[in-house]
């Protein structure tokens, strides 16, 4: 096992990794920008190193600074968390070249899945069903038009290097396609310095269902069931739950086996998520994330498996200590991402938390890096924390969530907690009846207006 792990991240996920390290007896190194000197991950780590000014590109994304921090502290491994450098193959390679372990999959797998076109081709070749679309990149608008007309509109233009919902444009009809292609290309060029795009059938009312996988790089791999992340705003997940209210045990086992077997063939190492859209009983692969995800706790709650602990063990060379038959699913879990944002307009609301009271009690978990008096800096994402609740079934979990939300107090800044209080009382949400567009429609129809 590693002696000392440097956590190349901040906020709640840095704390999450730190906790797993402590439970394994591993020393921890926190890194931070000058804006994060008094952050909780810095306070709780055994050592800390300031790696640069507030701008992420000069601190949390600054590879030379991170390498220097490893050298100064003698860290023998780096956990990248999510975001920042977590899916940067070059970072993984540079660390390996310096004899430092990257806690994640191989650079080859990161690169393969980071290119959405190659990822889709790989998935298809491994027997994973994919969304119908262009075979590869579309470079010629005339060919794109021909293909789209054959598939039928609407179609979605997506950036090969895409992420965070950027570089994605819907063309509802043929006359909208040239502009969708041009806008997606220029957005992709600006965001990813790569304007390669491809075309996919636009699914009109799908759910987002993803499978968590774990592999040890030696041909062993398991799935930990699915998460339903259909409640989204601007393609960003807001509420995640496991199991999905929409699929049955037969579908879970069938798809789970398809993804686990694909990971065995790839000899995938570490944690990963295979994302699907699900419509009319069919699953369609959209992408694979080769890292820990924000919503991993819901899977931990229903399986009892500490995913970060497994990442650490596998990265240190251990084989998976359990097989698929050892994994059992218990009850239901829901996660709400509570952001420092206005709950109606979603305008960021950084600033000082004057009073903070997180909820507690049976089946309630809060993963957060904030504390009373903490000042949320304006430079990074606006996550205050994740409220995760677990119950024996979905009804009990919803009742517990309602109760936990009532206890949650964050004063001094605006938070999206009121949005979740509305959602938990909504009949469609209570019945699990929502697709990926439901939340946008709810908001557009005044779901957060004060007179409702
Ligand atoms: P990103 O990496 O930018 O997050 P994804 O491919 O994961 O992009 O897609 C993000 C979201 O966009 C999905 O969860 C879904 O809401 C929507 N989406 C992606 N592909 C399609 C599609 N073919 N049809 C309809 N919606 C889609």
mmCIF file with all atom_site columns, N, CA, C and O and ligand atoms in Angstrom, residues 116 120 131-132 155-156 158-159 161-168 170 192 198 200-209 229-230 232 234-237 275-277 284-289 291 436-437, ligand 1:
data_model
loop_
_atom_site.group_PDB
_atom_site.id
_atom_site.type_symbol
_atom_site.label_atom_id
_atom_site.label_alt_id
_atom_site.label_comp_id
_atom_site.label_asym_id
_atom_site.label_entity_id
_atom_site.label_seq_id
_atom_site.pdbx_PDB_ins_code
_atom_site.Cartn_x
_atom_site.Cartn_y
_atom_site.Cartn_z
_atom_site.occupancy
_atom_site.B_iso_or_equiv
_atom_site.pdbx_formal_charge
_atom_site.auth_seq_id
_atom_site.auth_comp_id
_atom_site.auth_asym_id
_atom_site.auth_atom_id
_atom_site.pdbx_PDB_model_num
ATOM   1   N N   . UNK A 1 116 ? -14.628 11.084 -27.491 1.00 0.00 ? 116 UNK A N   1
ATOM   2   C CA  . UNK A 1 116 ? -15.950 10.452 -27.491 1.00 0.00 ? 116 UNK A CA  1
ATOM   3   C C   . UNK A 1 116 ? -16.195 9.586  -28.718 1.00 0.00 ? 116 UNK A C   1
ATOM   4   O O   . UNK A 1 116 ? -16.948 8.625  -28.642 1.00 0.00 ? 116 UNK A O   1
ATOM   5   N N   . UNK A 1 120 ? -16.959 5.669  -28.316 1.00 0.00 ? 120 UNK A N   1
ATOM   6   C CA  . UNK A 1 120 ? -18.172 5.056  -28.857 1.00 0.00 ? 120 UNK A CA  1
ATOM   7   C C   . UNK A 1 120 ? -17.827 3.853  -29.732 1.00 0.00 ? 120 UNK A C   1
ATOM   8   O O   . UNK A 1 120 ? -18.474 2.803  -29.640 1.00 0.00 ? 120 UNK A O   1
ATOM   9   N N   . UNK A 1 131 ? -25.754 4.907  -29.207 1.00 0.00 ? 131 UNK A N   1
ATOM   10  C CA  . UNK A 1 131 ? -26.760 5.722  -29.898 1.00 0.00 ? 131 UNK A CA  1
ATOM   11  C C   . UNK A 1 131 ? -26.450 5.700  -31.393 1.00 0.00 ? 131 UNK A C   1
ATOM   12  O O   . UNK A 1 131 ? -25.297 5.902  -31.783 1.00 0.00 ? 131 UNK A O   1
ATOM   13  N N   . UNK A 1 132 ? -27.451 5.473  -32.248 1.00 0.00 ? 132 UNK A N   1
ATOM   14  C CA  . UNK A 1 132 ? -27.188 5.513  -33.687 1.00 0.00 ? 132 UNK A CA  1
ATOM   15  C C   . UNK A 1 132 ? -26.631 6.874  -34.081 1.00 0.00 ? 132 UNK A C   1
ATOM   16  O O   . UNK A 1 132 ? -27.034 7.899  -33.510 1.00 0.00 ? 132 UNK A O   1
ATOM   17  N N   . UNK A 1 155 ? -31.472 15.662 -34.704 1.00 0.00 ? 155 UNK A N   1
ATOM   18  C CA  . UNK A 1 155 ? -30.171 15.048 -34.442 1.00 0.00 ? 155 UNK A CA  1
ATOM   19  C C   . UNK A 1 155 ? -29.387 15.954 -33.493 1.00 0.00 ? 155 UNK A C   1
ATOM   20  O O   . UNK A 1 155 ? -29.689 17.144 -33.361 1.00 0.00 ? 155 UNK A O   1
ATOM   21  N N   . UNK A 1 156 ? -28.390 15.353 -32.839 1.00 0.00 ? 156 UNK A N   1
ATOM   22  C CA  . UNK A 1 156 ? -27.565 16.109 -31.898 1.00 0.00 ? 156 UNK A CA  1
ATOM   23  C C   . UNK A 1 156 ? -26.141 16.159 -32.448 1.00 0.00 ? 156 UNK A C   1
ATOM   24  O O   . UNK A 1 156 ? -25.582 15.116 -32.802 1.00 0.00 ? 156 UNK A O   1
ATOM   25  N N   . UNK A 1 158 ? -22.384 16.692 -31.487 1.00 0.00 ? 158 UNK A N   1
ATOM   26  C CA  . UNK A 1 158 ? -21.603 16.622 -30.248 1.00 0.00 ? 158 UNK A CA  1
ATOM   27  C C   . UNK A 1 158 ? -20.112 16.750 -30.527 1.00 0.00 ? 158 UNK A C   1
ATOM   28  O O   . UNK A 1 158 ? -19.623 16.257 -31.542 1.00 0.00 ? 158 UNK A O   1
ATOM   29  N N   . UNK A 1 159 ? -19.407 17.372 -29.579 1.00 0.00 ? 159 UNK A N   1
ATOM   30  C CA  . UNK A 1 159 ? -17.960 17.537 -29.720 1.00 0.00 ? 159 UNK A CA  1
ATOM   31  C C   . UNK A 1 159 ? -17.265 16.259 -29.288 1.00 0.00 ? 159 UNK A C   1
ATOM   32  O O   . UNK A 1 159 ? -17.565 15.702 -28.230 1.00 0.00 ? 159 UNK A O   1
ATOM   33  N N   . UNK A 1 161 ? -14.340 16.005 -28.167 1.00 0.00 ? 161 UNK A N   1
ATOM   34  C CA  . UNK A 1 161 ? -13.607 16.241 -26.917 1.00 0.00 ? 161 UNK A CA  1
ATOM   35  C C   . UNK A 1 161 ? -14.533 16.727 -25.809 1.00 0.00 ? 161 UNK A C   1
ATOM   36  O O   . UNK A 1 161 ? -14.070 17.138 -24.749 1.00 0.00 ? 161 UNK A O   1
ATOM   37  N N   . UNK A 1 162 ? -15.841 16.678 -26.048 1.00 0.00 ? 162 UNK A N   1
ATOM   38  C CA  . UNK A 1 162 ? -16.830 17.315 -25.162 1.00 0.00 ? 162 UNK A CA  1
ATOM   39  C C   . UNK A 1 162 ? -16.782 16.906 -23.703 1.00 0.00 ? 162 UNK A C   1
ATOM   40  O O   . UNK A 1 162 ? -16.221 15.893 -23.335 1.00 0.00 ? 162 UNK A O   1
ATOM   41  N N   . UNK A 1 163 ? -17.421 17.712 -22.895 1.00 0.00 ? 163 UNK A N   1
ATOM   42  C CA  . UNK A 1 163 ? -17.518 17.483 -21.456 1.00 0.00 ? 163 UNK A CA  1
ATOM   43  C C   . UNK A 1 163 ? -18.326 18.612 -20.868 1.00 0.00 ? 163 UNK A C   1
ATOM   44  O O   . UNK A 1 163 ? -18.353 19.713 -21.436 1.00 0.00 ? 163 UNK A O   1
ATOM   45  N N   . UNK A 1 164 ? -19.015 18.320 -19.758 1.00 0.00 ? 164 UNK A N   1
ATOM   46  C CA  . UNK A 1 164 ? -19.792 19.366 -19.089 1.00 0.00 ? 164 UNK A CA  1
ATOM   47  C C   . UNK A 1 164 ? -20.892 19.945 -19.969 1.00 0.00 ? 164 UNK A C   1
ATOM   48  O O   . UNK A 1 164 ? -21.338 21.069 -19.769 1.00 0.00 ? 164 UNK A O   1
ATOM   49  N N   . UNK A 1 165 ? -21.338 19.161 -20.944 1.00 0.00 ? 165 UNK A N   1
ATOM   50  C CA  . UNK A 1 165 ? -22.450 19.605 -21.793 1.00 0.00 ? 165 UNK A CA  1
ATOM   51  C C   . UNK A 1 165 ? -22.056 20.648 -22.820 1.00 0.00 ? 165 UNK A C   1
ATOM   52  O O   . UNK A 1 165 ? -22.909 21.156 -23.540 1.00 0.00 ? 165 UNK A O   1
ATOM   53  N N   . UNK A 1 166 ? -20.756 20.965 -22.929 1.00 0.00 ? 166 UNK A N   1
ATOM   54  C CA  . UNK A 1 166 ? -20.353 21.993 -23.906 1.00 0.00 ? 166 UNK A CA  1
ATOM   55  C C   . UNK A 1 166 ? -20.105 21.386 -25.287 1.00 0.00 ? 166 UNK A C   1
ATOM   56  O O   . UNK A 1 166 ? -19.760 20.222 -25.409 1.00 0.00 ? 166 UNK A O   1
ATOM   57  N N   . UNK A 1 167 ? -20.308 22.196 -26.317 1.00 0.00 ? 167 UNK A N   1
ATOM   58  C CA  . UNK A 1 167 ? -20.091 21.726 -27.678 1.00 0.00 ? 167 UNK A CA  1
ATOM   59  C C   . UNK A 1 167 ? -21.183 20.787 -28.143 1.00 0.00 ? 167 UNK A C   1
ATOM   60  O O   . UNK A 1 167 ? -20.946 19.898 -28.956 1.00 0.00 ? 167 UNK A O   1
ATOM   61  N N   . UNK A 1 168 ? -22.402 20.958 -27.610 1.00 0.00 ? 168 UNK A N   1
ATOM   62  C CA  . UNK A 1 168 ? -23.523 20.089 -27.971 1.00 0.00 ? 168 UNK A CA  1
ATOM   63  C C   . UNK A 1 168 ? -24.652 20.948 -28.519 1.00 0.00 ? 168 UNK A C   1
ATOM   64  O O   . UNK A 1 168 ? -25.054 21.909 -27.874 1.00 0.00 ? 168 UNK A O   1
ATOM   65  N N   . UNK A 1 170 ? -28.535 20.796 -30.739 1.00 0.00 ? 170 UNK A N   1
ATOM   66  C CA  . UNK A 1 170 ? -29.606 20.023 -31.374 1.00 0.00 ? 170 UNK A CA  1
ATOM   67  C C   . UNK A 1 170 ? -30.005 20.693 -32.677 1.00 0.00 ? 170 UNK A C   1
ATOM   68  O O   . UNK A 1 170 ? -30.138 21.918 -32.741 1.00 0.00 ? 170 UNK A O   1
ATOM   69  N N   . UNK A 1 192 ? -12.207 23.274 -25.921 1.00 0.00 ? 192 UNK A N   1
ATOM   70  C CA  . UNK A 1 192 ? -11.305 22.105 -25.873 1.00 0.00 ? 192 UNK A CA  1
ATOM   71  C C   . UNK A 1 192 ? -10.158 22.184 -26.860 1.00 0.00 ? 192 UNK A C   1
ATOM   72  O O   . UNK A 1 192 ? -9.374  21.247 -26.968 1.00 0.00 ? 192 UNK A O   1
ATOM   73  N N   . UNK A 1 198 ? -19.326 15.070 -34.075 1.00 0.00 ? 198 UNK A N   1
ATOM   74  C CA  . UNK A 1 198 ? -20.008 13.922 -34.671 1.00 0.00 ? 198 UNK A CA  1
ATOM   75  C C   . UNK A 1 198 ? -21.509 14.092 -34.472 1.00 0.00 ? 198 UNK A C   1
ATOM   76  O O   . UNK A 1 198 ? -21.953 15.000 -33.759 1.00 0.00 ? 198 UNK A O   1
ATOM   77  N N   . UNK A 1 200 ? -25.385 12.378 -33.656 1.00 0.00 ? 200 UNK A N   1
ATOM   78  C CA  . UNK A 1 200 ? -26.102 11.294 -33.024 1.00 0.00 ? 200 UNK A CA  1
ATOM   79  C C   . UNK A 1 200 ? -27.588 11.529 -33.173 1.00 0.00 ? 200 UNK A C   1
ATOM   80  O O   . UNK A 1 200 ? -28.037 12.671 -33.216 1.00 0.00 ? 200 UNK A O   1
ATOM   81  N N   . UNK A 1 201 ? -28.346 10.478 -33.180 1.00 0.00 ? 201 UNK A N   1
ATOM   82  C CA  . UNK A 1 201 ? -29.799 10.591 -33.114 1.00 0.00 ? 201 UNK A CA  1
ATOM   83  C C   . UNK A 1 201 ? -30.115 11.288 -31.794 1.00 0.00 ? 201 UNK A C   1
ATOM   84  O O   . UNK A 1 201 ? -29.556 10.960 -30.753 1.00 0.00 ? 201 UNK A O   1
ATOM   85  N N   . UNK A 1 202 ? -30.984 12.285 -31.841 1.00 0.00 ? 202 UNK A N   1
ATOM   86  C CA  . UNK A 1 202 ? -31.391 12.956 -30.598 1.00 0.00 ? 202 UNK A CA  1
ATOM   87  C C   . UNK A 1 202 ? -32.564 12.190 -30.008 1.00 0.00 ? 202 UNK A C   1
ATOM   88  O O   . UNK A 1 202 ? -33.602 12.027 -30.648 1.00 0.00 ? 202 UNK A O   1
ATOM   89  N N   . UNK A 1 203 ? -32.374 11.676 -28.813 1.00 0.00 ? 203 UNK A N   1
ATOM   90  C CA  . UNK A 1 203 ? -33.450 10.918 -28.167 1.00 0.00 ? 203 UNK A CA  1
ATOM   91  C C   . UNK A 1 203 ? -34.344 11.931 -27.450 1.00 0.00 ? 203 UNK A C   1
ATOM   92  O O   . UNK A 1 203 ? -33.853 12.794 -26.731 1.00 0.00 ? 203 UNK A O   1
ATOM   93  N N   . UNK A 1 204 ? -35.657 11.814 -27.641 1.00 0.00 ? 204 UNK A N   1
ATOM   94  C CA  . UNK A 1 204 ? -36.505 12.920 -27.169 1.00 0.00 ? 204 UNK A CA  1
ATOM   95  C C   . UNK A 1 204 ? -36.886 12.836 -25.697 1.00 0.00 ? 204 UNK A C   1
ATOM   96  O O   . UNK A 1 204 ? -36.979 13.853 -25.030 1.00 0.00 ? 204 UNK A O   1
ATOM   97  N N   . UNK A 1 205 ? -37.100 11.633 -25.170 1.00 0.00 ? 205 UNK A N   1
ATOM   98  C CA  . UNK A 1 205 ? -37.507 11.563 -23.754 1.00 0.00 ? 205 UNK A CA  1
ATOM   99  C C   . UNK A 1 205 ? -36.740 10.484 -22.989 1.00 0.00 ? 205 UNK A C   1
ATOM   100 O O   . UNK A 1 205 ? -37.333 9.643  -22.309 1.00 0.00 ? 205 UNK A O   1
ATOM   101 N N   . UNK A 1 206 ? -35.400 10.497 -23.086 1.00 0.00 ? 206 UNK A N   1
ATOM   102 C CA  . UNK A 1 206 ? -34.665 9.426  -22.402 1.00 0.00 ? 206 UNK A CA  1
ATOM   103 C C   . UNK A 1 206 ? -34.450 9.719  -20.917 1.00 0.00 ? 206 UNK A C   1
ATOM   104 O O   . UNK A 1 206 ? -34.595 10.854 -20.473 1.00 0.00 ? 206 UNK A O   1
ATOM   105 N N   . UNK A 1 207 ? -34.080 8.699  -20.194 1.00 0.00 ? 207 UNK A N   1
ATOM   106 C CA  . UNK A 1 207 ? -33.538 8.866  -18.847 1.00 0.00 ? 207 UNK A CA  1
ATOM   107 C C   . UNK A 1 207 ? -32.036 8.685  -18.960 1.00 0.00 ? 207 UNK A C   1
ATOM   108 O O   . UNK A 1 207 ? -31.546 8.056  -19.897 1.00 0.00 ? 207 UNK A O   1
ATOM   109 N N   . UNK A 1 208 ? -31.310 9.280  -17.994 1.00 0.00 ? 208 UNK A N   1
ATOM   110 C CA  . UNK A 1 208 ? -29.858 9.080  -17.930 1.00 0.00 ? 208 UNK A CA  1
ATOM   111 C C   . UNK A 1 208 ? -29.609 8.007  -16.872 1.00 0.00 ? 208 UNK A C   1
ATOM   112 O O   . UNK A 1 208 ? -29.904 8.213  -15.700 1.00 0.00 ? 208 UNK A O   1
ATOM   113 N N   . UNK A 1 209 ? -29.091 6.865  -17.323 1.00 0.00 ? 209 UNK A N   1
ATOM   114 C CA  . UNK A 1 209 ? -28.795 5.778  -16.389 1.00 0.00 ? 209 UNK A CA  1
ATOM   115 C C   . UNK A 1 209 ? -27.355 5.332  -16.612 1.00 0.00 ? 209 UNK A C   1
ATOM   116 O O   . UNK A 1 209 ? -26.949 5.074  -17.744 1.00 0.00 ? 209 UNK A O   1
ATOM   117 N N   . UNK A 1 229 ? -29.598 9.478  -13.135 1.00 0.00 ? 229 UNK A N   1
ATOM   118 C CA  . UNK A 1 229 ? -29.239 10.897 -12.998 1.00 0.00 ? 229 UNK A CA  1
ATOM   119 C C   . UNK A 1 229 ? -30.045 11.710 -14.008 1.00 0.00 ? 229 UNK A C   1
ATOM   120 O O   . UNK A 1 229 ? -29.506 12.567 -14.713 1.00 0.00 ? 229 UNK A O   1
ATOM   121 N N   . UNK A 1 230 ? -31.331 11.417 -14.104 1.00 0.00 ? 230 UNK A N   1
ATOM   122 C CA  . UNK A 1 230 ? -32.147 12.065 -15.127 1.00 0.00 ? 230 UNK A CA  1
ATOM   123 C C   . UNK A 1 230 ? -32.531 13.497 -14.767 1.00 0.00 ? 230 UNK A C   1
ATOM   124 O O   . UNK A 1 230 ? -32.846 14.277 -15.665 1.00 0.00 ? 230 UNK A O   1
ATOM   125 N N   . UNK A 1 232 ? -31.727 16.822 -14.480 1.00 0.00 ? 232 UNK A N   1
ATOM   126 C CA  . UNK A 1 232 ? -30.577 17.616 -14.917 1.00 0.00 ? 232 UNK A CA  1
ATOM   127 C C   . UNK A 1 232 ? -31.013 19.019 -15.282 1.00 0.00 ? 232 UNK A C   1
ATOM   128 O O   . UNK A 1 232 ? -32.147 19.240 -15.687 1.00 0.00 ? 232 UNK A O   1
ATOM   129 N N   . UNK A 1 234 ? -29.296 22.056 -17.711 1.00 0.00 ? 234 UNK A N   1
ATOM   130 C CA  . UNK A 1 234 ? -28.212 22.337 -18.662 1.00 0.00 ? 234 UNK A CA  1
ATOM   131 C C   . UNK A 1 234 ? -27.240 21.170 -18.767 1.00 0.00 ? 234 UNK A C   1
ATOM   132 O O   . UNK A 1 234 ? -26.019 21.353 -18.699 1.00 0.00 ? 234 UNK A O   1
ATOM   133 N N   . UNK A 1 235 ? -27.786 19.968 -18.886 1.00 0.00 ? 235 UNK A N   1
ATOM   134 C CA  . UNK A 1 235 ? -26.999 18.738 -18.997 1.00 0.00 ? 235 UNK A CA  1
ATOM   135 C C   . UNK A 1 235 ? -26.148 18.459 -17.757 1.00 0.00 ? 235 UNK A C   1
ATOM   136 O O   . UNK A 1 235 ? -25.254 17.625 -17.799 1.00 0.00 ? 235 UNK A O   1
ATOM   137 N N   . UNK A 1 236 ? -26.412 19.170 -16.673 1.00 0.00 ? 236 UNK A N   1
ATOM   138 C CA  . UNK A 1 236 ? -25.671 18.923 -15.436 1.00 0.00 ? 236 UNK A CA  1
ATOM   139 C C   . UNK A 1 236 ? -26.591 18.208 -14.452 1.00 0.00 ? 236 UNK A C   1
ATOM   140 O O   . UNK A 1 236 ? -27.729 18.621 -14.253 1.00 0.00 ? 236 UNK A O   1
ATOM   141 N N   . UNK A 1 237 ? -26.055 17.167 -13.811 1.00 0.00 ? 237 UNK A N   1
ATOM   142 C CA  . UNK A 1 237 ? -26.878 16.398 -12.881 1.00 0.00 ? 237 UNK A CA  1
ATOM   143 C C   . UNK A 1 237 ? -27.155 17.206 -11.621 1.00 0.00 ? 237 UNK A C   1
ATOM   144 O O   . UNK A 1 237 ? -26.274 17.901 -11.112 1.00 0.00 ? 237 UNK A O   1
ATOM   145 N N   . UNK A 1 275 ? -21.951 5.602  -19.085 1.00 0.00 ? 275 UNK A N   1
ATOM   146 C CA  . UNK A 1 275 ? -23.203 6.360  -19.106 1.00 0.00 ? 275 UNK A CA  1
ATOM   147 C C   . UNK A 1 275 ? -24.074 5.967  -20.297 1.00 0.00 ? 275 UNK A C   1
ATOM   148 O O   . UNK A 1 275 ? -23.582 5.851  -21.423 1.00 0.00 ? 275 UNK A O   1
ATOM   149 N N   . UNK A 1 276 ? -25.370 5.833  -20.023 1.00 0.00 ? 276 UNK A N   1
ATOM   150 C CA  . UNK A 1 276 ? -26.338 5.473  -21.059 1.00 0.00 ? 276 UNK A CA  1
ATOM   151 C C   . UNK A 1 276 ? -27.519 6.427  -21.049 1.00 0.00 ? 276 UNK A C   1
ATOM   152 O O   . UNK A 1 276 ? -27.869 6.981  -20.008 1.00 0.00 ? 276 UNK A O   1
ATOM   153 N N   . UNK A 1 277 ? -28.145 6.555  -22.187 1.00 0.00 ? 277 UNK A N   1
ATOM   154 C CA  . UNK A 1 277 ? -29.496 7.093  -22.217 1.00 0.00 ? 277 UNK A CA  1
ATOM   155 C C   . UNK A 1 277 ? -30.392 5.869  -22.349 1.00 0.00 ? 277 UNK A C   1
ATOM   156 O O   . UNK A 1 277 ? -30.031 4.882  -22.998 1.00 0.00 ? 277 UNK A O   1
ATOM   157 N N   . UNK A 1 284 ? -28.589 3.097  -24.547 1.00 0.00 ? 284 UNK A N   1
ATOM   158 C CA  . UNK A 1 284 ? -27.686 3.612  -25.582 1.00 0.00 ? 284 UNK A CA  1
ATOM   159 C C   . UNK A 1 284 ? -26.476 4.255  -24.891 1.00 0.00 ? 284 UNK A C   1
ATOM   160 O O   . UNK A 1 284 ? -26.629 5.267  -24.189 1.00 0.00 ? 284 UNK A O   1
ATOM   161 N N   . UNK A 1 285 ? -25.296 3.706  -25.110 1.00 0.00 ? 285 UNK A N   1
ATOM   162 C CA  . UNK A 1 285 ? -24.058 4.268  -24.525 1.00 0.00 ? 285 UNK A CA  1
ATOM   163 C C   . UNK A 1 285 ? -23.855 5.704  -25.011 1.00 0.00 ? 285 UNK A C   1
ATOM   164 O O   . UNK A 1 285 ? -24.002 5.981  -26.196 1.00 0.00 ? 285 UNK A O   1
ATOM   165 N N   . UNK A 1 286 ? -23.533 6.627  -24.099 1.00 0.00 ? 286 UNK A N   1
ATOM   166 C CA  . UNK A 1 286 ? -23.114 7.958  -24.552 1.00 0.00 ? 286 UNK A CA  1
ATOM   167 C C   . UNK A 1 286 ? -21.652 8.258  -24.235 1.00 0.00 ? 286 UNK A C   1
ATOM   168 O O   . UNK A 1 286 ? -20.956 8.853  -25.029 1.00 0.00 ? 286 UNK A O   1
ATOM   169 N N   . UNK A 1 287 ? -21.176 7.848  -23.056 1.00 0.00 ? 287 UNK A N   1
ATOM   170 C CA  . UNK A 1 287 ? -19.755 8.063  -22.785 1.00 0.00 ? 287 UNK A CA  1
ATOM   171 C C   . UNK A 1 287 ? -19.319 7.270  -21.563 1.00 0.00 ? 287 UNK A C   1
ATOM   172 O O   . UNK A 1 287 ? -20.151 6.771  -20.809 1.00 0.00 ? 287 UNK A O   1
ATOM   173 N N   . UNK A 1 288 ? -18.002 7.194  -21.390 1.00 0.00 ? 288 UNK A N   1
ATOM   174 C CA  . UNK A 1 288 ? -17.470 6.583  -20.171 1.00 0.00 ? 288 UNK A CA  1
ATOM   175 C C   . UNK A 1 288 ? -16.593 7.585  -19.453 1.00 0.00 ? 288 UNK A C   1
ATOM   176 O O   . UNK A 1 288 ? -15.747 8.245  -20.066 1.00 0.00 ? 288 UNK A O   1
ATOM   177 N N   . UNK A 1 289 ? -16.797 7.723  -18.143 1.00 0.00 ? 289 UNK A N   1
ATOM   178 C CA  . UNK A 1 289 ? -15.930 8.570  -17.327 1.00 0.00 ? 289 UNK A CA  1
ATOM   179 C C   . UNK A 1 289 ? -14.939 7.692  -16.585 1.00 0.00 ? 289 UNK A C   1
ATOM   180 O O   . UNK A 1 289 ? -15.326 6.772  -15.864 1.00 0.00 ? 289 UNK A O   1
ATOM   181 N N   . UNK A 1 291 ? -13.023 7.928  -14.002 1.00 0.00 ? 291 UNK A N   1
ATOM   182 C CA  . UNK A 1 291 ? -12.655 8.566  -12.727 1.00 0.00 ? 291 UNK A CA  1
ATOM   183 C C   . UNK A 1 291 ? -13.767 8.335  -11.720 1.00 0.00 ? 291 UNK A C   1
ATOM   184 O O   . UNK A 1 291 ? -14.814 7.794  -12.054 1.00 0.00 ? 291 UNK A O   1
ATOM   185 N N   . UNK A 1 436 ? -34.840 13.270 -18.889 1.00 0.00 ? 436 UNK A N   1
ATOM   186 C CA  . UNK A 1 436 ? -33.757 14.242 -18.728 1.00 0.00 ? 436 UNK A CA  1
ATOM   187 C C   . UNK A 1 436 ? -34.212 15.690 -18.961 1.00 0.00 ? 436 UNK A C   1
ATOM   188 O O   . UNK A 1 436 ? -33.470 16.616 -18.667 1.00 0.00 ? 436 UNK A O   1
ATOM   189 N N   . UNK A 1 437 ? -35.429 15.881 -19.506 1.00 0.00 ? 437 UNK A N   1
ATOM   190 C CA  . UNK A 1 437 ? -35.917 17.239 -19.743 1.00 0.00 ? 437 UNK A CA  1
ATOM   191 C C   . UNK A 1 437 ? -36.888 17.719 -18.662 1.00 0.00 ? 437 UNK A C   1
ATOM   192 O O   . UNK A 1 437 ? -37.291 18.870 -18.657 1.00 0.00 ? 437 UNK A O   1
HETATM 193 P P1  . LIG B 2 .   ? -20.879 15.654 -21.475 1.00 0.00 ? 1   LIG B P1  1
HETATM 194 O O1  . LIG B 2 .   ? -19.626 14.832 -21.456 1.00 0.00 ? 1   LIG B O1  1
HETATM 195 O O2  . LIG B 2 .   ? -20.674 16.995 -22.090 1.00 0.00 ? 1   LIG B O2  1
HETATM 196 O O3  . LIG B 2 .   ? -21.573 15.701 -20.150 1.00 0.00 ? 1   LIG B O3  1
HETATM 197 P P2  . LIG B 2 .   ? -22.662 13.522 -22.455 1.00 0.00 ? 1   LIG B P2  1
HETATM 198 O O4  . LIG B 2 .   ? -22.437 12.782 -23.716 1.00 0.00 ? 1   LIG B O4  1
HETATM 199 O O5  . LIG B 2 .   ? -22.382 12.807 -21.186 1.00 0.00 ? 1   LIG B O5  1
HETATM 200 O O6  . LIG B 2 .   ? -21.851 14.926 -22.519 1.00 0.00 ? 1   LIG B O6  1
HETATM 201 O O7  . LIG B 2 .   ? -24.162 14.033 -22.418 1.00 0.00 ? 1   LIG B O7  1
HETATM 202 C C1  . LIG B 2 .   ? -24.617 14.865 -21.374 1.00 0.00 ? 1   LIG B C1  1
HETATM 203 C C2  . LIG B 2 .   ? -26.120 14.934 -21.399 1.00 0.00 ? 1   LIG B C2  1
HETATM 204 O O8  . LIG B 2 .   ? -26.582 15.415 -22.670 1.00 0.00 ? 1   LIG B O8  1
HETATM 205 C C3  . LIG B 2 .   ? -26.821 13.600 -21.211 1.00 0.00 ? 1   LIG B C3  1
HETATM 206 O O9  . LIG B 2 .   ? -26.960 13.231 -19.857 1.00 0.00 ? 1   LIG B O9  1
HETATM 207 C C4  . LIG B 2 .   ? -28.158 13.916 -21.871 1.00 0.00 ? 1   LIG B C4  1
HETATM 208 O O10 . LIG B 2 .   ? -28.922 14.716 -21.005 1.00 0.00 ? 1   LIG B O10 1
HETATM 209 C C5  . LIG B 2 .   ? -27.782 14.772 -23.065 1.00 0.00 ? 1   LIG B C5  1
HETATM 210 N N1  . LIG B 2 .   ? -27.549 13.959 -24.289 1.00 0.00 ? 1   LIG B N1  1
HETATM 211 C C6  . LIG B 2 .   ? -26.370 13.435 -24.719 1.00 0.00 ? 1   LIG B C6  1
HETATM 212 N N2  . LIG B 2 .   ? -26.527 12.718 -25.864 1.00 0.00 ? 1   LIG B N2  1
HETATM 213 C C7  . LIG B 2 .   ? -27.846 12.779 -26.181 1.00 0.00 ? 1   LIG B C7  1
HETATM 214 C C8  . LIG B 2 .   ? -28.665 12.237 -27.252 1.00 0.00 ? 1   LIG B C8  1
HETATM 215 N N3  . LIG B 2 .   ? -28.150 11.494 -28.233 1.00 0.00 ? 1   LIG B N3  1
HETATM 216 N N4  . LIG B 2 .   ? -30.000 12.533 -27.244 1.00 0.00 ? 1   LIG B N4  1
HETATM 217 C C9  . LIG B 2 .   ? -30.538 13.298 -26.265 1.00 0.00 ? 1   LIG B C9  1
HETATM 218 N N5  . LIG B 2 .   ? -29.835 13.820 -25.245 1.00 0.00 ? 1   LIG B N5  1
HETATM 219 C C10 . LIG B 2 .   ? -28.507 13.580 -25.185 1.00 0.00 ? 1   LIG B C10 1
#
